[in-house]
Tab-separated table of C-alpha atoms and ligand atoms in Angstrom:
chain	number	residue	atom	x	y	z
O	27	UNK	CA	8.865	9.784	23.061
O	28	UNK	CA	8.268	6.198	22.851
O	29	UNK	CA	5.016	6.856	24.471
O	30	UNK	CA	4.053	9.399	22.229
O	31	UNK	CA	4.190	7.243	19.378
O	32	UNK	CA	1.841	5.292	21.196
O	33	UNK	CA	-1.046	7.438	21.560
O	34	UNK	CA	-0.565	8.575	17.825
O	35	UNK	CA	-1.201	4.672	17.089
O	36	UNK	CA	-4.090	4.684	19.250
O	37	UNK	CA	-6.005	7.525	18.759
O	38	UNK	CA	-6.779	9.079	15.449
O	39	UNK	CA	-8.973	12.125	16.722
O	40	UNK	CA	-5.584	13.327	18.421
O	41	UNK	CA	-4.523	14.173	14.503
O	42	UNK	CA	-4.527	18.021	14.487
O	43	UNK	CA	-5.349	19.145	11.209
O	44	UNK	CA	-4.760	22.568	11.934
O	45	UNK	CA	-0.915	22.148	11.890
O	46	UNK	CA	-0.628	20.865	8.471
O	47	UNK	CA	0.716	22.907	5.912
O	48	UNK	CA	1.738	20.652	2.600
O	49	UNK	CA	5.031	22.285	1.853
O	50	UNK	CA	6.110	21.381	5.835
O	51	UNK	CA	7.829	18.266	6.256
O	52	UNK	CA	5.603	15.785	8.035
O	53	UNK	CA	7.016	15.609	11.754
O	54	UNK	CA	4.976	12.472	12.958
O	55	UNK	CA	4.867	8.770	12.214
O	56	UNK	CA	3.303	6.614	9.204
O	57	UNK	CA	0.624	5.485	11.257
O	58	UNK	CA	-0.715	9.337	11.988
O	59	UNK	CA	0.118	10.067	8.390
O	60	UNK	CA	-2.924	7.199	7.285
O	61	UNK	CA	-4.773	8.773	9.782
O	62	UNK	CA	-4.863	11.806	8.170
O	63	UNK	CA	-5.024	10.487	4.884
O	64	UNK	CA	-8.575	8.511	4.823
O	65	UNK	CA	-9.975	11.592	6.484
O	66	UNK	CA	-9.655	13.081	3.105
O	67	UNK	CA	-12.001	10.274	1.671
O	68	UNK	CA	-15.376	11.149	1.339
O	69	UNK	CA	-17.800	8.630	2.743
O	70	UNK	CA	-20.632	10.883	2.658
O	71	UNK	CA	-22.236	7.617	-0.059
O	72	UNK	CA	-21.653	5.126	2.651
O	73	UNK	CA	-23.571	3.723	5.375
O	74	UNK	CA	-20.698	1.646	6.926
O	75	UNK	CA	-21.761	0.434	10.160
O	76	UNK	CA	-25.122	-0.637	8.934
O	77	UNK	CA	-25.632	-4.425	8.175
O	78	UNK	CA	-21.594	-5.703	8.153
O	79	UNK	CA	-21.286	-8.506	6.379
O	80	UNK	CA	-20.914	-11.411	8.018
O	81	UNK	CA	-17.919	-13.250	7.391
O	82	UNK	CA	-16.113	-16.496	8.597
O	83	UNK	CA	-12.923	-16.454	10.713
O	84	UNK	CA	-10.821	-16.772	8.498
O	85	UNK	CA	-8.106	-20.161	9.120
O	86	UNK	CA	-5.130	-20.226	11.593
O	87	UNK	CA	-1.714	-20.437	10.499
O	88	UNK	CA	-0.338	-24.214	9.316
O	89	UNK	CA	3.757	-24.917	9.769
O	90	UNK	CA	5.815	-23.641	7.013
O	91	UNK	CA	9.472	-24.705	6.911
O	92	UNK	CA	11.445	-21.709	6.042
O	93	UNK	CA	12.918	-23.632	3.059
O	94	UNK	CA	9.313	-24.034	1.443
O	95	UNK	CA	8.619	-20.741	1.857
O	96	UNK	CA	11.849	-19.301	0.719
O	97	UNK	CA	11.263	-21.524	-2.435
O	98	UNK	CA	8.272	-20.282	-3.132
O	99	UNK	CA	8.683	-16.803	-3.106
O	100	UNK	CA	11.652	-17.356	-5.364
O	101	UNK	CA	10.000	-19.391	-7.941
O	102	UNK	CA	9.995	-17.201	-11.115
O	103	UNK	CA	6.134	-16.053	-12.006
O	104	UNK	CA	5.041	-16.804	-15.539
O	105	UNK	CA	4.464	-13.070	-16.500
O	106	UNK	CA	4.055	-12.756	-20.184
O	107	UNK	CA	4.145	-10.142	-22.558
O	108	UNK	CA	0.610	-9.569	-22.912
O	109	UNK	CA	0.889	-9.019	-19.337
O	110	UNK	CA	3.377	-5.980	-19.833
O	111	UNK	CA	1.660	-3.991	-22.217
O	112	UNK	CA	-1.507	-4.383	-20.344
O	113	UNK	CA	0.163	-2.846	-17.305
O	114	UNK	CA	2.274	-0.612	-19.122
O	115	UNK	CA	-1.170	0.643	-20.812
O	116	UNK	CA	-3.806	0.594	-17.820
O	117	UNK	CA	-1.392	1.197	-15.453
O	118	UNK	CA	-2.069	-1.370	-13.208
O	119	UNK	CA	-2.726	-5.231	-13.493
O	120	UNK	CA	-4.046	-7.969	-10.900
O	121	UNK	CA	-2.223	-11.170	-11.514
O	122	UNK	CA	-4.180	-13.771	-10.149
O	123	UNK	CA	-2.007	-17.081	-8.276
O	124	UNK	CA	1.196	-14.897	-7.124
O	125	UNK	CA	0.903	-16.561	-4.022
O	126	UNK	CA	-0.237	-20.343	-2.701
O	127	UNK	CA	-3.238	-20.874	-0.160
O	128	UNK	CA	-0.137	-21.524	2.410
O	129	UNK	CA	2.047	-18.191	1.757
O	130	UNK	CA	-1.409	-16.072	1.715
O	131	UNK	CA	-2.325	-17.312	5.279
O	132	UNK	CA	0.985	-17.342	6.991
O	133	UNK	CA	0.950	-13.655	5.639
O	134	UNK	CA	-2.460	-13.031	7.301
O	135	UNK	CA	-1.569	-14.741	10.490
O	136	UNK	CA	1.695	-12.845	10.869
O	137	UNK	CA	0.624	-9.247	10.089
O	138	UNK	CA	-1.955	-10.100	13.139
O	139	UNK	CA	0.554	-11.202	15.462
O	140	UNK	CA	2.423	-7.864	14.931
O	141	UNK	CA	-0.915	-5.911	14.953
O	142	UNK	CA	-1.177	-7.060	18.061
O	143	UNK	CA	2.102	-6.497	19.646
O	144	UNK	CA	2.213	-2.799	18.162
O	145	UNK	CA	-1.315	-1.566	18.724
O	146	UNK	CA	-2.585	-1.606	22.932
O	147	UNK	CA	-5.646	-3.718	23.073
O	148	UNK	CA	-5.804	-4.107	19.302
O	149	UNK	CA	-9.322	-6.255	19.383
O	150	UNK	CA	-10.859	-3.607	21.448
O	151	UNK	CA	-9.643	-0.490	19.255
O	152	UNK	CA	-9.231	-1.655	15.820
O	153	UNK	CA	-12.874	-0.952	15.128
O	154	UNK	CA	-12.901	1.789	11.808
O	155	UNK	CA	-9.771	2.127	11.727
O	156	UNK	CA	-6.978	2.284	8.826
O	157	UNK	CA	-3.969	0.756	10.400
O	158	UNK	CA	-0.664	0.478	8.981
O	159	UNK	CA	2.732	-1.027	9.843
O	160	UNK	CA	5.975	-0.335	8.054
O	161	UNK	CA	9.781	-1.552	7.842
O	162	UNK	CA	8.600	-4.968	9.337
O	163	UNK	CA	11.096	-6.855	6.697
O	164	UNK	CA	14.231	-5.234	9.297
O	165	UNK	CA	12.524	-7.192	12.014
O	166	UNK	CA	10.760	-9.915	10.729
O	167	UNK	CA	12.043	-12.970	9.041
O	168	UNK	CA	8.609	-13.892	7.440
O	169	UNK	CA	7.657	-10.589	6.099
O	170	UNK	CA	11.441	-10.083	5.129
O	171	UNK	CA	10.694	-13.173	2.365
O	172	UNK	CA	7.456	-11.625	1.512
O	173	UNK	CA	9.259	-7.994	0.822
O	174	UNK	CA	12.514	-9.206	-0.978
O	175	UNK	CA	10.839	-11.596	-2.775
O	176	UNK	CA	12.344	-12.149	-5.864
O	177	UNK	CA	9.216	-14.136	-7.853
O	178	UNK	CA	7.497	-10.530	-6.674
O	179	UNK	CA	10.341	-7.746	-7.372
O	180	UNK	CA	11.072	-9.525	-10.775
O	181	UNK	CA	7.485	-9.441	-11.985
O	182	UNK	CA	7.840	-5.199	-10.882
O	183	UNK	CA	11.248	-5.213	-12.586
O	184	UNK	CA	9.417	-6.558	-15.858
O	185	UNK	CA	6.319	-5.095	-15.263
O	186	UNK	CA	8.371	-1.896	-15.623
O	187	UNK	CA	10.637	-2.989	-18.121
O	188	UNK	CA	13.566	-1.757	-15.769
O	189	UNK	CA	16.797	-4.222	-15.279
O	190	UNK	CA	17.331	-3.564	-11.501
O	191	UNK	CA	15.142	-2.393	-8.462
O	192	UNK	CA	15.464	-1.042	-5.224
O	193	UNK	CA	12.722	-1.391	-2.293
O	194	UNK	CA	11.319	1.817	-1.105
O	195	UNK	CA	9.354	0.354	1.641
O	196	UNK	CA	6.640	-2.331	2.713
O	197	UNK	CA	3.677	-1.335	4.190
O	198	UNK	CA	0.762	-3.428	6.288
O	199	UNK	CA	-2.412	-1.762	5.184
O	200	UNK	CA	-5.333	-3.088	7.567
O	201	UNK	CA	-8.332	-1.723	6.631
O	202	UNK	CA	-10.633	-2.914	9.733
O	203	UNK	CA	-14.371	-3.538	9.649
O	204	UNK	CA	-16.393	-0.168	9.674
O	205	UNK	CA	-13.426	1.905	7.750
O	206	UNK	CA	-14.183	4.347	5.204
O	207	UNK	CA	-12.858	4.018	1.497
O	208	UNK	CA	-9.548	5.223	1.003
O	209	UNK	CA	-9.699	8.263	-1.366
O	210	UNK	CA	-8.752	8.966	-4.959
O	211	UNK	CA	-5.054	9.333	-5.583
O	212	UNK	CA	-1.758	8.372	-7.419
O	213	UNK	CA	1.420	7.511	-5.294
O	214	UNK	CA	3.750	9.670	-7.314
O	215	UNK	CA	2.000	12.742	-5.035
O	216	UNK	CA	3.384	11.087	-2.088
O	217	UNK	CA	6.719	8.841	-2.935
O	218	UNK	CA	9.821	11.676	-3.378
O	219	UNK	CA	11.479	9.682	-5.853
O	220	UNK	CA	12.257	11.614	-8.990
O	221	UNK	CA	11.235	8.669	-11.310
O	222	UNK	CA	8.105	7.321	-12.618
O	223	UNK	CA	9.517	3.800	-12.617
O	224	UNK	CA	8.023	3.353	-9.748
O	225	UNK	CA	5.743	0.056	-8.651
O	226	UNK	CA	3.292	-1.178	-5.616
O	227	UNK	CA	2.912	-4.620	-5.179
O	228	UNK	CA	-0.716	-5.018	-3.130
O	229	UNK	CA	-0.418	-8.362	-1.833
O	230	UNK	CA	-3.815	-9.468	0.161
O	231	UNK	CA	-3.880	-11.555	3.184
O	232	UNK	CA	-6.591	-13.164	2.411
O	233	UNK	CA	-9.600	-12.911	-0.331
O	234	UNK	CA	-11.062	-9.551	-0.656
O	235	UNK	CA	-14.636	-9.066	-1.630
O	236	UNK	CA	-15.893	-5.949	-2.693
O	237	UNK	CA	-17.664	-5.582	0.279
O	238	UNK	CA	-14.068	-5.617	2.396
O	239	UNK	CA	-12.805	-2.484	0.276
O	240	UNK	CA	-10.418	-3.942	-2.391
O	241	UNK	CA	-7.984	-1.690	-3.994
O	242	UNK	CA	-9.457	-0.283	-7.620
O	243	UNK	CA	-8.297	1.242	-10.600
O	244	UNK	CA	-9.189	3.889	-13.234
O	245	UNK	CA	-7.937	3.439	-16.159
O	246	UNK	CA	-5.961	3.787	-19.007
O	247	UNK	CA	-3.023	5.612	-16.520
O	248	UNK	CA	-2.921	8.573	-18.881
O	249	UNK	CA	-6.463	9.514	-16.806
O	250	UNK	CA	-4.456	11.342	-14.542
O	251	UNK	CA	-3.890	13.965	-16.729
O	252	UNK	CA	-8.171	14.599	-16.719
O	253	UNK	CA	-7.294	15.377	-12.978
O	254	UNK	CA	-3.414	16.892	-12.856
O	255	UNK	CA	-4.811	20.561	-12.394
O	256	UNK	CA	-7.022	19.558	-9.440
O	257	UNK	CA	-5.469	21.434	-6.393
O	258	UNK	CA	-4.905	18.910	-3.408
O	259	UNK	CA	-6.262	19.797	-0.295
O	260	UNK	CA	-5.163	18.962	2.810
O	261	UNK	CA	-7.725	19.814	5.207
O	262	UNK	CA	-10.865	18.143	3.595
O	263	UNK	CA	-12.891	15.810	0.799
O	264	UNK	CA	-12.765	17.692	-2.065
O	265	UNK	CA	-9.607	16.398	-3.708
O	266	UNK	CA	-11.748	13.234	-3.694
O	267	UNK	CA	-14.950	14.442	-4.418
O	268	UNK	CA	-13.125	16.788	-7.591
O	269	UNK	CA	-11.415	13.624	-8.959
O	270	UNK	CA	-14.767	11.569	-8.343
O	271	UNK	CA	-16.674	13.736	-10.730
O	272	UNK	CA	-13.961	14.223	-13.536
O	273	UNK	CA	-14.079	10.581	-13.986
O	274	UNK	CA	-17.232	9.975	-14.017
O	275	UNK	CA	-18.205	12.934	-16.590
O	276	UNK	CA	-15.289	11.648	-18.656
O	277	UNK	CA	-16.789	8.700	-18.391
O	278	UNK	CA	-13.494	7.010	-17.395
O	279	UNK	CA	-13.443	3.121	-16.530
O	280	UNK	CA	-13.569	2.219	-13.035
O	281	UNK	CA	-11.709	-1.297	-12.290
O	282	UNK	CA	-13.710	-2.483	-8.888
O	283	UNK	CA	-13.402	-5.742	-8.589
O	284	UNK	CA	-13.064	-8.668	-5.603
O	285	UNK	CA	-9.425	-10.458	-5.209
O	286	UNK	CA	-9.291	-14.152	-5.210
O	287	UNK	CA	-6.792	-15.828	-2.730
O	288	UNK	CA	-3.633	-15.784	-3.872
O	289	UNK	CA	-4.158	-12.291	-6.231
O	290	UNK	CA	-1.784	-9.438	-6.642
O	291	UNK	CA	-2.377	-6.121	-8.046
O	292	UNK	CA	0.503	-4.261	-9.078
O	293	UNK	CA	0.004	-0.487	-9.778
O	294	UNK	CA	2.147	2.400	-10.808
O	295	UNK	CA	2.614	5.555	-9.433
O	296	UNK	CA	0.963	7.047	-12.341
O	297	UNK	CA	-2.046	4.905	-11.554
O	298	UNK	CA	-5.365	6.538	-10.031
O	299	UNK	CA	-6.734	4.303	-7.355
O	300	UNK	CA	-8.832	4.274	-4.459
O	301	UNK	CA	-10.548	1.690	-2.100
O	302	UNK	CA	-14.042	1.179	-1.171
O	303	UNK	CA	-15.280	0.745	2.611
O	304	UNK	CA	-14.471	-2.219	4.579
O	305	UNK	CA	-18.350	-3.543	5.527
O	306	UNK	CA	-17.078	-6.828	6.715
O	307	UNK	CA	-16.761	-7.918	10.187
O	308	UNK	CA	-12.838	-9.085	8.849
O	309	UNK	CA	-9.777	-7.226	8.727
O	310	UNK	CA	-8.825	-6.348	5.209
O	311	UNK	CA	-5.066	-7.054	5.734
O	312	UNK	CA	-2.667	-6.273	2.440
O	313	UNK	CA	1.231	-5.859	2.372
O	314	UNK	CA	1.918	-3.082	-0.058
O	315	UNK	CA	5.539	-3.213	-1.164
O	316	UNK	CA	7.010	-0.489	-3.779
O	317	UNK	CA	9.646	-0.554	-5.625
O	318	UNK	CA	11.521	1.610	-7.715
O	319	UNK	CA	14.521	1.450	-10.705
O	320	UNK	CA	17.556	1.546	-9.294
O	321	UNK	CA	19.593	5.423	-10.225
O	322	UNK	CA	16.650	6.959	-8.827
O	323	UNK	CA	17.100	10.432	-6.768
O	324	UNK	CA	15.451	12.155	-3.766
O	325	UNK	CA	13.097	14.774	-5.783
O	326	UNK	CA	14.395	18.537	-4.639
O	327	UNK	CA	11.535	19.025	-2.498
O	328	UNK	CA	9.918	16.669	-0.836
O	329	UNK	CA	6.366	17.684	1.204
O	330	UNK	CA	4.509	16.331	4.351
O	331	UNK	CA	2.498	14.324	1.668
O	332	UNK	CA	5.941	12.036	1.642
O	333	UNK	CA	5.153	11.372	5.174
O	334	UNK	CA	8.399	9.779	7.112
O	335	UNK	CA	10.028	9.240	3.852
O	336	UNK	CA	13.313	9.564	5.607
O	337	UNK	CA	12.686	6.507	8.130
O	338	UNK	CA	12.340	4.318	4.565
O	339	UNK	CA	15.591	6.143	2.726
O	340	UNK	CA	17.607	7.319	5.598
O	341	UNK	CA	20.595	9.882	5.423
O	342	UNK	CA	20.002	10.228	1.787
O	343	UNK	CA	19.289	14.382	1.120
O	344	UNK	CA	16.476	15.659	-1.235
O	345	UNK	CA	18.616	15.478	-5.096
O	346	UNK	CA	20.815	12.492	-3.597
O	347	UNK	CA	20.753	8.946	-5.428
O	348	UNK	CA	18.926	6.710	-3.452
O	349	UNK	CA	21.142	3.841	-2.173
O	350	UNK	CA	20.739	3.472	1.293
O	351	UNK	CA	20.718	-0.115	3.556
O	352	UNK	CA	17.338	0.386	3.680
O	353	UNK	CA	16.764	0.409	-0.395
O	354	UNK	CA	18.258	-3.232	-1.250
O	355	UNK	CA	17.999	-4.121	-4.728
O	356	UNK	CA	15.820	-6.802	-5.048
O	357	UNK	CA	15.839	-7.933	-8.604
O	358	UNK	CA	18.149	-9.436	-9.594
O	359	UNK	CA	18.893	-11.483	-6.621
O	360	UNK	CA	22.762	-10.062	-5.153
O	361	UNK	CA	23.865	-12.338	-2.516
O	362	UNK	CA	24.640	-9.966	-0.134
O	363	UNK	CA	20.715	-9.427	0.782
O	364	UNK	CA	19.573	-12.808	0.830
B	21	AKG	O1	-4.954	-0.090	0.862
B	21	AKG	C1	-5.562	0.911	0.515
B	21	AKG	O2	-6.765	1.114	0.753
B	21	AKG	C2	-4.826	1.966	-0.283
B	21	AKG	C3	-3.485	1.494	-0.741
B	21	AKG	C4	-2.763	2.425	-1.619
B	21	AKG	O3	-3.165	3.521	-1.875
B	21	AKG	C5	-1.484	1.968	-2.195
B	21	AKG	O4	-1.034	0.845	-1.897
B	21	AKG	O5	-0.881	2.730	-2.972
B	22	FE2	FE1	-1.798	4.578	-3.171
């Protein structure tokens, strides 16, 4: 079994298409699910592998006591109301300074350490792939501060304008040098919570220039209604391509823009987004935590587009409250999860 999940990890042609069927439950892992899902990107445009750019190694890992780093990521954020309606409006906002030089590359360095304990010769096979990691905060101490932040989940609470939230999940998206862009999409497709209070925090690992694939917006977030009668498919580009061409004949604003160290963007799952290629010889690594008000319920019929949605909200059934272990609240702070 174990081995199984193995080769999934390793291998992305061993993703059968031809068993997918979206109102099936998706029987494999997140990593396979990623797999599948920048195949549906269209990266007909791109010429990845031609001229990468070059870019520095990026710096090793200083000491960070745990009390600095605790204290950090607990410092309240100076998120004003401007802020808010901005978000509440576009659906999305980066907020630049959420995180110190220090914080961003202990991040980086520990997302590699686990990339290479989960993936079998990681340096040899990472090469245009979309890899992704999830539940590391059960596991890991440092991501576990990272994911139950509170200077993070209170700027979602706010950014929301909800008085408690829960954590769906975290999630290490590495997009490695030579991947494809990530296609066009809203999370509410894929989440099966039965709320639209529902948040992504996109926290890079290091800066991201545009040439590295950083996430971007369309906006205002009502755009997704140009799109909402565009059938999904699960077996090729043409979602992508469909939603590509509505927004450009509408005209619709495009938000593509670099991230400077230390930048968050925070999206909602409303929000139409997408990523361009990676053409760097980096990793693009980002820890993608969502959130979501607490009172929320499994929706009544949840799809393989959900993915392994019961590994992040487990023994919970499709109409239940969601309230597991796994779904602390993390803003406010209760005692009981720090
Ligand atoms: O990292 C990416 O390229 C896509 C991320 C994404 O879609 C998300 O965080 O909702
Ligand atoms: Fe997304």
């Amino acid at each position: 079994m174990i081995e199984k999940k193995k080769m999934a990890k390793e291998n992305p042609s061993k993703f059968d298409r031809s068993t997918t069927n979206q109102n099936r439950a998706w029987d494999k892992d997140n990593q396979a699910w990623w797999d599948w899902y920048v195949s549906l990107a269209d990266n007909s445009n791109s010429n990845t592998n031609d001229n990468l750019l070059k870019l520095p190694e990026l710096p090793k890992k200083k000491y960070l006591s745990k009390i600095y780093i605790k204290q950090e990521l607990s410092r309240p954020f100076n998120l004003s109301k401007h802020n808010i309606t901005t978000f509440q409006k576009n659906g999305f906002i980066k907020l630049k300074n959420v995180l110190n030089r220090e914080l961003v590359q202990a991040l980086r360095c520990e997302i590699l350490l686990l990339l290479k304990k989960t993936f079998r010769n990681y340096h040899k096979n990472k090469k245009n792939r979309f890899l992704s990691l999830e539940m590391m905060w059960l596991k890991n101490t440092l991501i576990r501060e990272f994911v139950l932040s509170s200077r993070i989940a209170k700027i979602c609470a706010d950014l929301l304008s909800v008085k408690k939230i829960r954590l769906y999940h975290d999630n290490a998206l590495v997009k490695e040098s030579g991947c494809g862009r990530t296609p066009w999409h809203y999370d509410d497709h894929h989440f099966p919570l039965a709320t639209n209070d529902v948040i992504t925090a996109w926290i890079p690992a290091q800066y991201i220039p545009i040439e590295m694939g950083p996430l971007t917006f369309a906006k205002p977030l009502e755009v997704y209604k140009l799109v909402k009668d565009i059938k999904f498919n699960e077996y090729d580009t043409s979602y992508d391509r469909k939603i590509k061409k509505v927004f450009k004949n509408n005209h619709v604003s495009i938000v593509e823009e670099p991230f400077e160290l230390g930048e968050v963007s925070f999206h909602h799952n409303l929000s139409f987004h997408s990523a361009p290629e990676n053409k760097t010889t980096q990793s693009r690594i980002v820890l993608a935590n969502t959130y979501f008000a607490d009172g929320a319920r499994v929706v009544n019929n949840p799809t393989m587009i959900s993915g392994d949605w019961k590994k992040f909200i487990p023994e919970t059934n499709p109409g239940e409250i969601v309230a597991s272990n796994l779904n602390p609240i993390c803003w406010p702070v209760e005692n009981e999860i720090k």
